[in-house]
Each structure stands twice: as C-alpha cells, then as structure tokens.
Tab-separated table of C-alpha atoms in Angstrom:
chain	number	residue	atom	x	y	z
A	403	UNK	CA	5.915	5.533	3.493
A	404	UNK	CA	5.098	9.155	3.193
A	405	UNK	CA	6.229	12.135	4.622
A	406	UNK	CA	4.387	14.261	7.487
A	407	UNK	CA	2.101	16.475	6.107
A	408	UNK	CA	2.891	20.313	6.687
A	409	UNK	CA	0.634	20.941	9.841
A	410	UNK	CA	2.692	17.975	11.745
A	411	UNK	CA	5.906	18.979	10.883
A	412	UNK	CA	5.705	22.234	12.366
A	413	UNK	CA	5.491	23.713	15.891
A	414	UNK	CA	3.940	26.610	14.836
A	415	UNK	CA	-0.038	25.465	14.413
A	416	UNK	CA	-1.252	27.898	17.267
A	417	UNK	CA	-4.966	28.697	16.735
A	418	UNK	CA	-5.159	31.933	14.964
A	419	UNK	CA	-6.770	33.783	17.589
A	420	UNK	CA	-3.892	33.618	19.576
A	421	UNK	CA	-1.508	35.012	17.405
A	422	UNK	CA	-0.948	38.687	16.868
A	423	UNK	CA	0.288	38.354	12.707
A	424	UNK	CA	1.028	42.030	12.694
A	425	UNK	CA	3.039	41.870	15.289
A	426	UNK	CA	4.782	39.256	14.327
A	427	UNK	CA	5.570	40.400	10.817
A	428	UNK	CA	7.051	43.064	12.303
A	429	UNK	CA	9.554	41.492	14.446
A	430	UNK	CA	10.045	38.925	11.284
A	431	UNK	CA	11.012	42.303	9.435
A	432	UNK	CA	13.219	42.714	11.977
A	433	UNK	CA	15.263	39.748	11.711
A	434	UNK	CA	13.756	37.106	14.337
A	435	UNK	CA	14.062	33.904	13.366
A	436	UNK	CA	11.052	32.353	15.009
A	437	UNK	CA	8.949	35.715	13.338
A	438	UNK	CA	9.965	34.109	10.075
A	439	UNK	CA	8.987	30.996	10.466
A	440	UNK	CA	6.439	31.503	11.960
A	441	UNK	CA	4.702	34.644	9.106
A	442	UNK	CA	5.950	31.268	6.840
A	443	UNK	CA	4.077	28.890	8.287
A	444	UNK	CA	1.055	30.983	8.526
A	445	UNK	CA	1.371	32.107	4.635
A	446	UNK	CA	1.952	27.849	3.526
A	447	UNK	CA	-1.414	27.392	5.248
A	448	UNK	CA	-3.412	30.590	5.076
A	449	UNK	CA	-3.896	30.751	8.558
A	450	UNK	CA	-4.577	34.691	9.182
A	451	UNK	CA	-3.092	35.893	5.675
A	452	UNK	CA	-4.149	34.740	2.321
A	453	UNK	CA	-2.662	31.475	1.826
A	454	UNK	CA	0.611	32.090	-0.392
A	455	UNK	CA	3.408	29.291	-1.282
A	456	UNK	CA	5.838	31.855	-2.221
A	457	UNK	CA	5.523	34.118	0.150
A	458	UNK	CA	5.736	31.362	2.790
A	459	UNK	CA	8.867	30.064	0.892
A	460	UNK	CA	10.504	33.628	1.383
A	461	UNK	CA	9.825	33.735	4.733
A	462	UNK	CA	10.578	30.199	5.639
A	463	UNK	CA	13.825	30.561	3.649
A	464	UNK	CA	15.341	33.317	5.448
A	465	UNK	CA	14.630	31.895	9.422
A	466	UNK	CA	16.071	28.379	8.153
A	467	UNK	CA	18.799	30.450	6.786
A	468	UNK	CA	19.493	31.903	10.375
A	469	UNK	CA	18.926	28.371	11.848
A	470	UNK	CA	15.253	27.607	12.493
A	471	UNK	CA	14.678	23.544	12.741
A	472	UNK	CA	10.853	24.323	12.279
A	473	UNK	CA	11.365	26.394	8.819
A	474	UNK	CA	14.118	23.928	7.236
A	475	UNK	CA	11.470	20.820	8.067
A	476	UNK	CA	8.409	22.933	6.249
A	477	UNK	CA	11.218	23.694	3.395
A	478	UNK	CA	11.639	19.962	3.128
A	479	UNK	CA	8.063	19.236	2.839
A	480	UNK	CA	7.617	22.427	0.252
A	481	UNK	CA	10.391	21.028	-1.907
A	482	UNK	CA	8.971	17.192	-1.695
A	483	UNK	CA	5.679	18.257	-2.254
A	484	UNK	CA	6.007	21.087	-4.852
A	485	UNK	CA	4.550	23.827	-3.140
A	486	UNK	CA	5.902	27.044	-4.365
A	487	UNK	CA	9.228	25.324	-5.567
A	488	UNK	CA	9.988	22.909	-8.162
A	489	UNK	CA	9.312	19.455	-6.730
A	490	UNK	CA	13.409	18.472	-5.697
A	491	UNK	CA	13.461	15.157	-3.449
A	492	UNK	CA	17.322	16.123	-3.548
A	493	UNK	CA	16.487	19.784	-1.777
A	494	UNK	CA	13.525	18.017	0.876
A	495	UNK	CA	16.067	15.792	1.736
A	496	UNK	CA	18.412	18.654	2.241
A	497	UNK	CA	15.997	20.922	4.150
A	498	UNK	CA	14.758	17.860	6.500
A	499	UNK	CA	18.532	16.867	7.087
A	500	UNK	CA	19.260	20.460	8.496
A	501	UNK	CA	16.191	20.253	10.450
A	502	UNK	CA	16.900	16.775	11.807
A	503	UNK	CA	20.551	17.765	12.907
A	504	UNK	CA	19.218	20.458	14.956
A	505	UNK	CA	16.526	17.508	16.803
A	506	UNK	CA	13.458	18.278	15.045
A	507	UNK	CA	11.545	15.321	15.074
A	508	UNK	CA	9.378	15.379	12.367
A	509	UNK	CA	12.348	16.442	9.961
A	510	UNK	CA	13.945	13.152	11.405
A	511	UNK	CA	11.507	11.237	10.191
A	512	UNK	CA	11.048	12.357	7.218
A	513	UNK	CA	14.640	11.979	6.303
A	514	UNK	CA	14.124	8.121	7.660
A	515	UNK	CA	11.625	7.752	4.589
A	516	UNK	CA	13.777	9.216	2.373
A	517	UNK	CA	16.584	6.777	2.819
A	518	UNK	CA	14.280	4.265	3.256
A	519	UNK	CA	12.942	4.989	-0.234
A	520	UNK	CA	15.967	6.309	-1.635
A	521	UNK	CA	14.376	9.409	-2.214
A	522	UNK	CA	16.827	12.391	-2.692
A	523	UNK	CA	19.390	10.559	-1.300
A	524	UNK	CA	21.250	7.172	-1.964
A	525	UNK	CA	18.712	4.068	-0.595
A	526	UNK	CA	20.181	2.926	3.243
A	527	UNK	CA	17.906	1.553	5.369
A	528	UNK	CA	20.421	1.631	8.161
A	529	UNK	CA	20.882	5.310	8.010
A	530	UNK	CA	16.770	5.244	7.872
A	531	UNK	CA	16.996	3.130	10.930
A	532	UNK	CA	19.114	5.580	12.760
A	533	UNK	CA	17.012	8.589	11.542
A	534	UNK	CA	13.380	6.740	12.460
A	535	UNK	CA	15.127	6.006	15.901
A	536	UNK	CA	16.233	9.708	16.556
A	537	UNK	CA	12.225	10.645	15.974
A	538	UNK	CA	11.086	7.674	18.214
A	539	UNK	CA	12.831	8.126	21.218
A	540	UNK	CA	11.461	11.698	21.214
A	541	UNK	CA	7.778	9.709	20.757
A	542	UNK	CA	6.943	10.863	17.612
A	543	UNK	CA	5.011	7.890	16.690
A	544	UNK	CA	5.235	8.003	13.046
A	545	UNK	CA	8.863	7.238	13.763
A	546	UNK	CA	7.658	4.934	16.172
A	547	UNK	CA	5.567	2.977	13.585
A	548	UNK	CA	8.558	3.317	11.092
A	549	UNK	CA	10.820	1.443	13.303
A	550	UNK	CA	8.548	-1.068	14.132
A	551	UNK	CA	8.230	-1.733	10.303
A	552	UNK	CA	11.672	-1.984	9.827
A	553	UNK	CA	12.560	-4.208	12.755
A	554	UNK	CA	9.401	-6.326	11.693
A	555	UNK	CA	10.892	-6.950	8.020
A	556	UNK	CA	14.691	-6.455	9.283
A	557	UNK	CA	15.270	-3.844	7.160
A	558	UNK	CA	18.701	-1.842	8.672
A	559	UNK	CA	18.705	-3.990	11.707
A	560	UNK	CA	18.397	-7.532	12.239
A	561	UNK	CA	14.457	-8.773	12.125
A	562	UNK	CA	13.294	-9.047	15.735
A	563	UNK	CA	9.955	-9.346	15.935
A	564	UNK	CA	9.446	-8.264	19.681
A	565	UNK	CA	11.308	-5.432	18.511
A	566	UNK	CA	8.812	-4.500	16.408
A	567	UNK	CA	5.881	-5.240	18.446
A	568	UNK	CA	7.352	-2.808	20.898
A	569	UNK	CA	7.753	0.063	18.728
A	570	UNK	CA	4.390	-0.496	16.893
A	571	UNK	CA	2.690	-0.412	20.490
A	572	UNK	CA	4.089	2.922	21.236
A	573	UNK	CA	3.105	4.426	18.533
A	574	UNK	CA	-0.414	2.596	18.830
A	575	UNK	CA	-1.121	3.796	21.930
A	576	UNK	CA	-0.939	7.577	20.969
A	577	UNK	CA	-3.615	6.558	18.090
A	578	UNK	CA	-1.956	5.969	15.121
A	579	UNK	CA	-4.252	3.976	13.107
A	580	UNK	CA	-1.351	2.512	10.823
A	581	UNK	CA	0.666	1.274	13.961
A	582	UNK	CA	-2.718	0.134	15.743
A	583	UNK	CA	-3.487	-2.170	12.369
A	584	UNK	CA	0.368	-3.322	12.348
A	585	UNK	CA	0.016	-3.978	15.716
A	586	UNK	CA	-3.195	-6.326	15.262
A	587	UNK	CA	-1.289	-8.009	12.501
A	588	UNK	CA	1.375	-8.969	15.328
A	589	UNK	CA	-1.507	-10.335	17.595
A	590	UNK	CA	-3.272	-12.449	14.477
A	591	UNK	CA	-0.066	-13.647	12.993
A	592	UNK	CA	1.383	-14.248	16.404
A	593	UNK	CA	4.978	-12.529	16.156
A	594	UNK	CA	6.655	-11.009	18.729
A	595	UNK	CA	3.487	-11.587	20.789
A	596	UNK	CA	1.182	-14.663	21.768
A	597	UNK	CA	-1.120	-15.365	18.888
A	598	UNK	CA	-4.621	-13.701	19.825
A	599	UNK	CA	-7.590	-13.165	17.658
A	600	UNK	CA	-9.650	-10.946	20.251
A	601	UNK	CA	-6.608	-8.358	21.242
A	602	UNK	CA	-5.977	-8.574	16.705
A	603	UNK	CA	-9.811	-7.297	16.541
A	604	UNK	CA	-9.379	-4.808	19.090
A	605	UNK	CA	-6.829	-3.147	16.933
A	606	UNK	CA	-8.049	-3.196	13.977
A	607	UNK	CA	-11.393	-1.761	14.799
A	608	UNK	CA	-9.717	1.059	16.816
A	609	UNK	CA	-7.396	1.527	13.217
A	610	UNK	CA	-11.038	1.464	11.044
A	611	UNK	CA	-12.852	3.598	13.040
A	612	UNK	CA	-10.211	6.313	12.197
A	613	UNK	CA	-10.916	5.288	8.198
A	614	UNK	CA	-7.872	3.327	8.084
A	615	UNK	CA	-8.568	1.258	4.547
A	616	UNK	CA	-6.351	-1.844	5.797
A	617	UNK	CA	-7.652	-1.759	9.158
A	618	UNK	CA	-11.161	-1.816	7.807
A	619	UNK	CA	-10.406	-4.493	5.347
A	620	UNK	CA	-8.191	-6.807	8.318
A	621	UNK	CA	-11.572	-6.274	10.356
A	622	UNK	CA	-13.902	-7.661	7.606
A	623	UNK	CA	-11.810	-10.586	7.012
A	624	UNK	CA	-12.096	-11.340	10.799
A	625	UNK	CA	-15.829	-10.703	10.892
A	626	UNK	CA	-16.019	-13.557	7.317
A	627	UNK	CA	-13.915	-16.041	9.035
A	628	UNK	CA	-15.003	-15.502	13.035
A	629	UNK	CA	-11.606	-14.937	14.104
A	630	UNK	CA	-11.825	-13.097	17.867
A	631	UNK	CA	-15.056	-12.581	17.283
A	632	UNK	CA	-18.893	-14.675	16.239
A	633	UNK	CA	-18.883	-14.940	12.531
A	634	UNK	CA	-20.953	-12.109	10.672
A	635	UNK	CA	-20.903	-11.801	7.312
A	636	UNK	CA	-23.207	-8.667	7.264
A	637	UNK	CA	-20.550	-7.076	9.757
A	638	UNK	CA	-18.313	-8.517	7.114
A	639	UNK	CA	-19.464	-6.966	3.918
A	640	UNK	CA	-19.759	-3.571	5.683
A	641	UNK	CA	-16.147	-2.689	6.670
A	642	UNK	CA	-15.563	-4.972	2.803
A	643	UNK	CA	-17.192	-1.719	1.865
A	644	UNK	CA	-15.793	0.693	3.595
A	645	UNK	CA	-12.535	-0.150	2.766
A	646	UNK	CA	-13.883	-0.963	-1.222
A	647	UNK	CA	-14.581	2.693	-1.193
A	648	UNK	CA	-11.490	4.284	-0.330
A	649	UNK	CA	-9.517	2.287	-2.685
A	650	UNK	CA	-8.292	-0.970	-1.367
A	651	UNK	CA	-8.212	-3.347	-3.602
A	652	UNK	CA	-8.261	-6.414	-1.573
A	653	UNK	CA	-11.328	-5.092	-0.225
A	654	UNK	CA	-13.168	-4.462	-3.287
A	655	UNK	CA	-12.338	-8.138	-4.483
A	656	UNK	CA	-13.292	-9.300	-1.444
A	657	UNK	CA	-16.800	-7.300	-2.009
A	658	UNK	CA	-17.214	-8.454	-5.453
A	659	UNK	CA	-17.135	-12.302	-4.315
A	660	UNK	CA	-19.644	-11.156	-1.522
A	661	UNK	CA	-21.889	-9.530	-4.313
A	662	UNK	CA	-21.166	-12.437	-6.604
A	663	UNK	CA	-22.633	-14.944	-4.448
A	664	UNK	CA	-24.894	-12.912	-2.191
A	665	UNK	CA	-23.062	-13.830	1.017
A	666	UNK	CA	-23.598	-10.404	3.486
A	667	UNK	CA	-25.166	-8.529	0.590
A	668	UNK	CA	-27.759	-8.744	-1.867
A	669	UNK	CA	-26.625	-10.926	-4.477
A	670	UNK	CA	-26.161	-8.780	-7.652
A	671	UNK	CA	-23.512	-9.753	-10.546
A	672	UNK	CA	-23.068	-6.128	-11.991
A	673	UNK	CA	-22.168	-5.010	-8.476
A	674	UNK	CA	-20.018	-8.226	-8.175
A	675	UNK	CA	-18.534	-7.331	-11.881
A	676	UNK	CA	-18.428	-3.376	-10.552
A	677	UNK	CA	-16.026	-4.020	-7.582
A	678	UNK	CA	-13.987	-7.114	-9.365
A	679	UNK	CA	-12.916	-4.135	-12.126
A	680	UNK	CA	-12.276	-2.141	-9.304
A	681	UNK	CA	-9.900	-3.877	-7.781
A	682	UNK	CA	-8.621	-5.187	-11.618
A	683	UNK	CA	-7.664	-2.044	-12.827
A	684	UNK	CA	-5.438	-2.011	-9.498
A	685	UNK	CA	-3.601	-4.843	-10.707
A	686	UNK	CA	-5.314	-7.233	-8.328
A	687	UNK	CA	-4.932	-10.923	-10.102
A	688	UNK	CA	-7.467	-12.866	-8.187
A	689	UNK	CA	-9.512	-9.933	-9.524
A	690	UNK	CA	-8.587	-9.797	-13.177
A	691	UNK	CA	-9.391	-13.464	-13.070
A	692	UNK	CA	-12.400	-13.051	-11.506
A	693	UNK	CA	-13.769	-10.324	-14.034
A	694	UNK	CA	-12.777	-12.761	-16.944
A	695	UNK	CA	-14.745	-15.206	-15.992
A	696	UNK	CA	-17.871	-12.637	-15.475
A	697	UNK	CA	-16.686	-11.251	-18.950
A	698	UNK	CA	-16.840	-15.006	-19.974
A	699	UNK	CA	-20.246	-16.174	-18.976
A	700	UNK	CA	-21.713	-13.304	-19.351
A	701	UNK	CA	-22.711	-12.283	-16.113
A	702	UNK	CA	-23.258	-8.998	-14.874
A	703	UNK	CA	-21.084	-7.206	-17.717
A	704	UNK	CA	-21.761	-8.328	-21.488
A	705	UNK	CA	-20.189	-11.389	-22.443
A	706	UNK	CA	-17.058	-11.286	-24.401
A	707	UNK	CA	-14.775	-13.645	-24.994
A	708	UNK	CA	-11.911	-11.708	-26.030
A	709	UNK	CA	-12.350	-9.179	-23.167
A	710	UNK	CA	-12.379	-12.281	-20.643
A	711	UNK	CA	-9.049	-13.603	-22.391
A	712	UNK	CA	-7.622	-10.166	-21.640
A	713	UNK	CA	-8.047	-10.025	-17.977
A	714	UNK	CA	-6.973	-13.414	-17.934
A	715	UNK	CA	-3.591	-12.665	-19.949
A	716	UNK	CA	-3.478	-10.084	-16.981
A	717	UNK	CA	-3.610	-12.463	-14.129
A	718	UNK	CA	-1.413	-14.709	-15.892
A	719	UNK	CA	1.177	-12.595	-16.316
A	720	UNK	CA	1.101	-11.990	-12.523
A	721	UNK	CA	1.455	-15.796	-11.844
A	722	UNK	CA	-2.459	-17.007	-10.934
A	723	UNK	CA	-2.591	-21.004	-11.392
A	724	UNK	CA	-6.386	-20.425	-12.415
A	725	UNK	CA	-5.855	-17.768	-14.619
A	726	UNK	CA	-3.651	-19.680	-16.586
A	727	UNK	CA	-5.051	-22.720	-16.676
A	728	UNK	CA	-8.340	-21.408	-17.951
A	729	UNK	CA	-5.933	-19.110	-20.397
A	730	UNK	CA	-4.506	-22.374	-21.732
A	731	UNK	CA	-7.746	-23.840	-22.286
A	732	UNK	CA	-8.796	-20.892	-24.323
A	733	UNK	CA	-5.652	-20.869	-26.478
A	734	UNK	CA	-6.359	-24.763	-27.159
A	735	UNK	CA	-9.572	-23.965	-27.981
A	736	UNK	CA	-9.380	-20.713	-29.577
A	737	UNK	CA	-11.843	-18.980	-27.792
A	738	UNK	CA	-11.436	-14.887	-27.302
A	739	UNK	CA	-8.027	-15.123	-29.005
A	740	UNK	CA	-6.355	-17.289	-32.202
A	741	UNK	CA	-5.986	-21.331	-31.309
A	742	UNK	CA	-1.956	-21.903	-30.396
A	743	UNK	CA	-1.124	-25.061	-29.225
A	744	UNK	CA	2.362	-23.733	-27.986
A	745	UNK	CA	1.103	-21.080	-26.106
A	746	UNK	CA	-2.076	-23.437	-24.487
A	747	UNK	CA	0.644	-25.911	-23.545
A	748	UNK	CA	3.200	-23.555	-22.302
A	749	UNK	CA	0.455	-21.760	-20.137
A	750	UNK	CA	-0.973	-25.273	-18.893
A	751	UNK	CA	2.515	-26.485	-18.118
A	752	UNK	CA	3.006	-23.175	-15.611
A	753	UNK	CA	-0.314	-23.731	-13.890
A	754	UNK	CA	0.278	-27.639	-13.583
A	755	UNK	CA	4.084	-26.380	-11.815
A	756	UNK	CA	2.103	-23.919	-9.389
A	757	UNK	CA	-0.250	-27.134	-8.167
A	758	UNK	CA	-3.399	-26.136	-10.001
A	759	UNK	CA	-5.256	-29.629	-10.930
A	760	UNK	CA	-5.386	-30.754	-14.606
A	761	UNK	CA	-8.788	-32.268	-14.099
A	762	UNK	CA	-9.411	-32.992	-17.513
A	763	UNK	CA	-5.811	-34.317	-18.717
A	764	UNK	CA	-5.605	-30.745	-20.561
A	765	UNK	CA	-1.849	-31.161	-21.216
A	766	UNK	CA	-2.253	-34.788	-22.768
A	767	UNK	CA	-5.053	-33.521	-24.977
A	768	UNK	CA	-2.933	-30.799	-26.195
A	769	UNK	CA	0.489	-32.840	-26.257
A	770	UNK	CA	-1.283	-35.592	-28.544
A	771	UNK	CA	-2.369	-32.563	-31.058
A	772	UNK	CA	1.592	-30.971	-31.404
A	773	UNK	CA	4.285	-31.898	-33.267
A	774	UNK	CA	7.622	-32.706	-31.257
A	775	UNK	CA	8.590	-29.305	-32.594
A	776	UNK	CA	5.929	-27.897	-31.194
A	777	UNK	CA	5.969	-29.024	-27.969
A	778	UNK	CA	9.980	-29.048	-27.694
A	779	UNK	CA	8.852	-24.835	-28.111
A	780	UNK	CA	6.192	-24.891	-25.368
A	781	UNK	CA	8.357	-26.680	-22.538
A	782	UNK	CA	11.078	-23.964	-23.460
A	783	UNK	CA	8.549	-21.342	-23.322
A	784	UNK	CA	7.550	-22.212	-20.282
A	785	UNK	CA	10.837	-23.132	-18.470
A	786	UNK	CA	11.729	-18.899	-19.639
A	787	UNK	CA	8.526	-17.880	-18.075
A	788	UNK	CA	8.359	-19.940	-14.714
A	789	UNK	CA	11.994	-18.862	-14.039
A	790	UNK	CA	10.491	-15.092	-14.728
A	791	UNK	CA	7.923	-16.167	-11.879
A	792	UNK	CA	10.521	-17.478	-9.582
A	793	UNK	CA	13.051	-14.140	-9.661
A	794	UNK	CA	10.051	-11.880	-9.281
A	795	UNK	CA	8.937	-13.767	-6.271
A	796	UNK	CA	12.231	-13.462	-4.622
A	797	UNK	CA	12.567	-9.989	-4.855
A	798	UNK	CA	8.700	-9.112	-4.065
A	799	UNK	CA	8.266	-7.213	-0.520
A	800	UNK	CA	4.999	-8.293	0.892
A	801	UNK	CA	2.723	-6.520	3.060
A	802	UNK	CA	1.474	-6.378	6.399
A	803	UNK	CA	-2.140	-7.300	5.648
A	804	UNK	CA	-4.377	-9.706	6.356
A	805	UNK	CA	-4.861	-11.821	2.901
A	806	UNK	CA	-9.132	-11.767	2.286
C-alpha cells in the first residue's frame, strides 16, 4: 500500500485564482500558522510561485512547528518521498503521527501503511488497524479500502469477511477504483456477500474505466470465461491489453496466450513471445515457461535451446510442475544445458510430487540409467528442494485478483 500523494493529503488545494499568495505570505511572515502551510503547500506544488521543495519544506516546517495537522501530513509525505529532504521513513512516520494525533485523516492513514509495512516504525498491523480505522470513520476511503483489506486477510483483527465487504463498499461508493475491484472480488469469490458474477462485472468495469490495471485484467478474465456476462473474447483481449500495457503481468501472459493461439486477436507468435517476456521479466512463472517453450521451438523469437532452459530454470525455481518437468527432460537429455541424471531426476521427482503426469515413465527411464549413488543424491536433492517449496508457500501472501 502506498501513501496519499501530496495533493490528497492536504486541505489546502484551493484553485489558484482564489488565493491572494501575497497576502498570504505576508501574514505567514507574520507568524500564522495556516499562512505557512499554506505559502508551503503552494511552493511543494508550484501552484502560484515557482515550484520549490525547500522552500515549501521551510515553510511547512515552521506552521507544523506551531501545530498545523495539514503541514506535519505534507512533511510526512516530503520525508517518505524525498522531496527536498533526505528520503527518512523514520521522519514521515514522525510527521504523519503528529498529524494523525491532531485528526488529520490523511496523516492517519498514512501512518496505517506504515505499520502495516513496517515502514519507519516497528511492523503492527493492529496499531495499522487502529490508525486505518481513525481515517475511515471520518470517510476517507483510502482508509476505508485499507480496512477492508485487513479485515478481508485478518490482518490486526480477526478475518471477517462481511467486515470487509462493508468497508470496501464504502470506500467503493465514493469511486475508489481499488476498493470497487476488491469489492467485485467479494461478489465473484462470494465472501462476505452472495456469490454474483453480474454485480462482480459491475465493479470491475466501474474500477477499469478509471485505468485500474487489476480491474481491467479481473474484467477480461470475465469477458474469456462468460462469467456475469455472454462470452467475448474480443471484449476479452481488449481490457487483456489494457491492463498488458500498464504493467500487469497477469495480463500480459494472459495476452501472449491470446496472441499465441489467435483467440480475440490476430494470431501472431512474436507478439505472443513479446507479451510472454513481458510478463517474464516480472517474475511471472506460467510466463517464463511459456517463453521457453517459444525459445524452444522456435517460434516467434529465434530458437535457442539454452535460452529456453533458462526461463525454464526460472519457473522452476518458482515451483511450476511444467516447467520442471520439461526442465528434467532437458537435463536427461542434455538439451540447452550439460546431461545430469541427478539433476533430471531430482527435477522430475518435484513435478511428479506437485501432480504433473509422467506420461512417458520419465523417472523410470532415468532411474534405470543411474547408479544407486546417483539416485540416493537425486531423492535427497529433491526432498531439500520440495521442503524449500513447502516453507515458501506457507509464508506467501496472495492477492486479491482474479487468477487469468
């Protein structure tokens, strides 16, 4: 979660036109508090002066000094942000605390996300709870959302879906997108509501017509499948698009397999290969699997064995069944990479554990070429690396999407 930007954690965004700045430099010379923050604010933003981080710091400085919530919250955000300071999480979360205690909302929640990242401060979700819950009840619906995440994933309170539905509604309904794409999570997934497709499409198009990447990505997938709405996989491939193009991953993996087998789209394997690296390079293992096997075959990029192995190694490593079944195959074969029956084995044993099918009796063709040695080595191999996969998957936090 990240912090309010500068122009919503302020009071002080009055249209130029109406402000008198001389005027109220002059009374900020004077002493006023609300002058100072106010000259401060104008100077972060360049609103009427020349746009100035440390004059705005000056002024900001000396109101919070005398006790202005709206210049200690913009002092948070300066020192979180870097603007005119030294980045300091330690002095945002100092700033927004001062601001919070004296009821500023926005400072409130902001000090809720740095608990709840342990930004700053020591990590406690329940004083992040508290904080988000301060914000809310004043409707601040960033707050809102917050709480609803936390009561969704009981994080500082005890999960209660309902809960969670409640808070992400409120904060919905003033048009947040993120809270309006939690929400139509809720409705898909059917927690703390009845399960319903059309009132999940409802909010995630009102989320992706704001640009909201998950929204637009959640709306695609319901488009592909013809959940709450007639199947479309034109409709589909353009909000796969939309969200491919502002970054999410999901969405540009999604796009790739729409490319790849012209489903929506035009099929085209170097625009399938384009958006599979895409999402790769973000980590994304059904991704990194997918551009080996392009990488493999040849299709769309140029074909290269070792490359494929690579992105496969990638996947792998993440815990895809496919990715490393095929990687024990090329091991056992050595294909892209040195033959080692140890490592082909080990990899093949993890796949077979995950449920991927051994259509071809890989493991016996392997187990018939290794010494006892040698395969003693690969089962120990792979009990180290399955247990690997099992803590990392009981410590992962997983997100509120909808899986493409």
């Amino acid at each position: 979660m990240d912090s309010q930007s500068v122009s919503e954690i302020s009071a002080l965004g009055r249209d130029e036109n109406s402000t008198d700045v001389a005027l109220t430099m002059s009374f900020a010379a004077e002493g006023d508090p609300g002058s100072q923050a106010m000259i401060g604010y104008l100077y972060l933003v360049g609103q009427g002066v020349e746009q100035d981080d440390l004059e705005a710091e000056r002024w900001l400085w000396r109101a919070a000094m005398q006790g202005s919530a709206d210049a200690a919250a913009n002092l948070g955000w300066m020192h979180e942000n870097g603007r005119g300071v030294e980045r300091d999480d330690g002095e945002a979360a100092k700033w927004y605390r001062q601001a919070a205690e004296l009821g500023a909302a926005e400072a409130q929640t902001n000090l809720g996300w740095m608990y709840e990242g342990g930004r700053g401060v020591s990590q406690n979700d329940a004083e992040a709870v508290k904080w988000f819950r301060c914000a809310a009840t004043q409707c601040d619906a960033h707050a809102q959302n917050a709480l609803g995440f936390m009561y969704e994933n009981g994080r500082g309170v005890p999960q209660d879906f309902v809960e969670a539905e409640k808070w992400y509604r409120l904060a919905a309904e003033q048009g947040l997108a993120d809270a309006q794409n939690n929400l139509g999570t809720m409705y898909e997934d059917g927690r703390g509501v009845d399960q319903d497709s059309f009132e999940a499409i409802d909010w995630f198009r009102r989320a992706a017509e704001q640009g909201d990447a998950l929204a637009e990505n959640n709306l695609a997938v319901m488009h592909a499948a013809g959940r709450g709405t007639p199947q479309d996989f034109n409709e589909a491939a353009k909000w796969y698009r939309r969200a491919a193009e502002r970054g999410q991953a999901s969405a540009q993996y999604s796009l790739g397999l729409m490319c790849r087998h012209g489903c929506g789209v035009t099929q085209d394997d170097v625009d399938a290969a384009h958006w599979y690296r895409r999402a790769a390079e973000q980590g994304y293992c059904q991704a990194q699997t997918a551009l080996g096997l392009m990488h493999w075959h040849g299709r769309g990029v140029a074909q290269d064995h070792a490359e494929a192995v690579l992105w496969f190694q990638s996947a792998a490593a993440q815990g895809d069944p496919h990715a490393q079944n095929i990687l024990g195959l090329m091991y056992g074969v050595g294909k892209g990479v040195k033959r080692d029956y140890v490592v082909a084995y080990m990899w093949a044993t993890i796949s077979r554990l995950q449920g991927e099918e051994d259509g071809l009796g890989w493991r016996r063709l392997l187990a018939g070429r290794m010494t006892l040695t040698q395969l003693s080595e690969a089962k120990r191999l792979a009990q180290i690396e399955w247990a690997r996969k099992q803590l990392h998957s009981a410590s992962a936090m997983h997100g509120d999407q909808i899986p493409a």
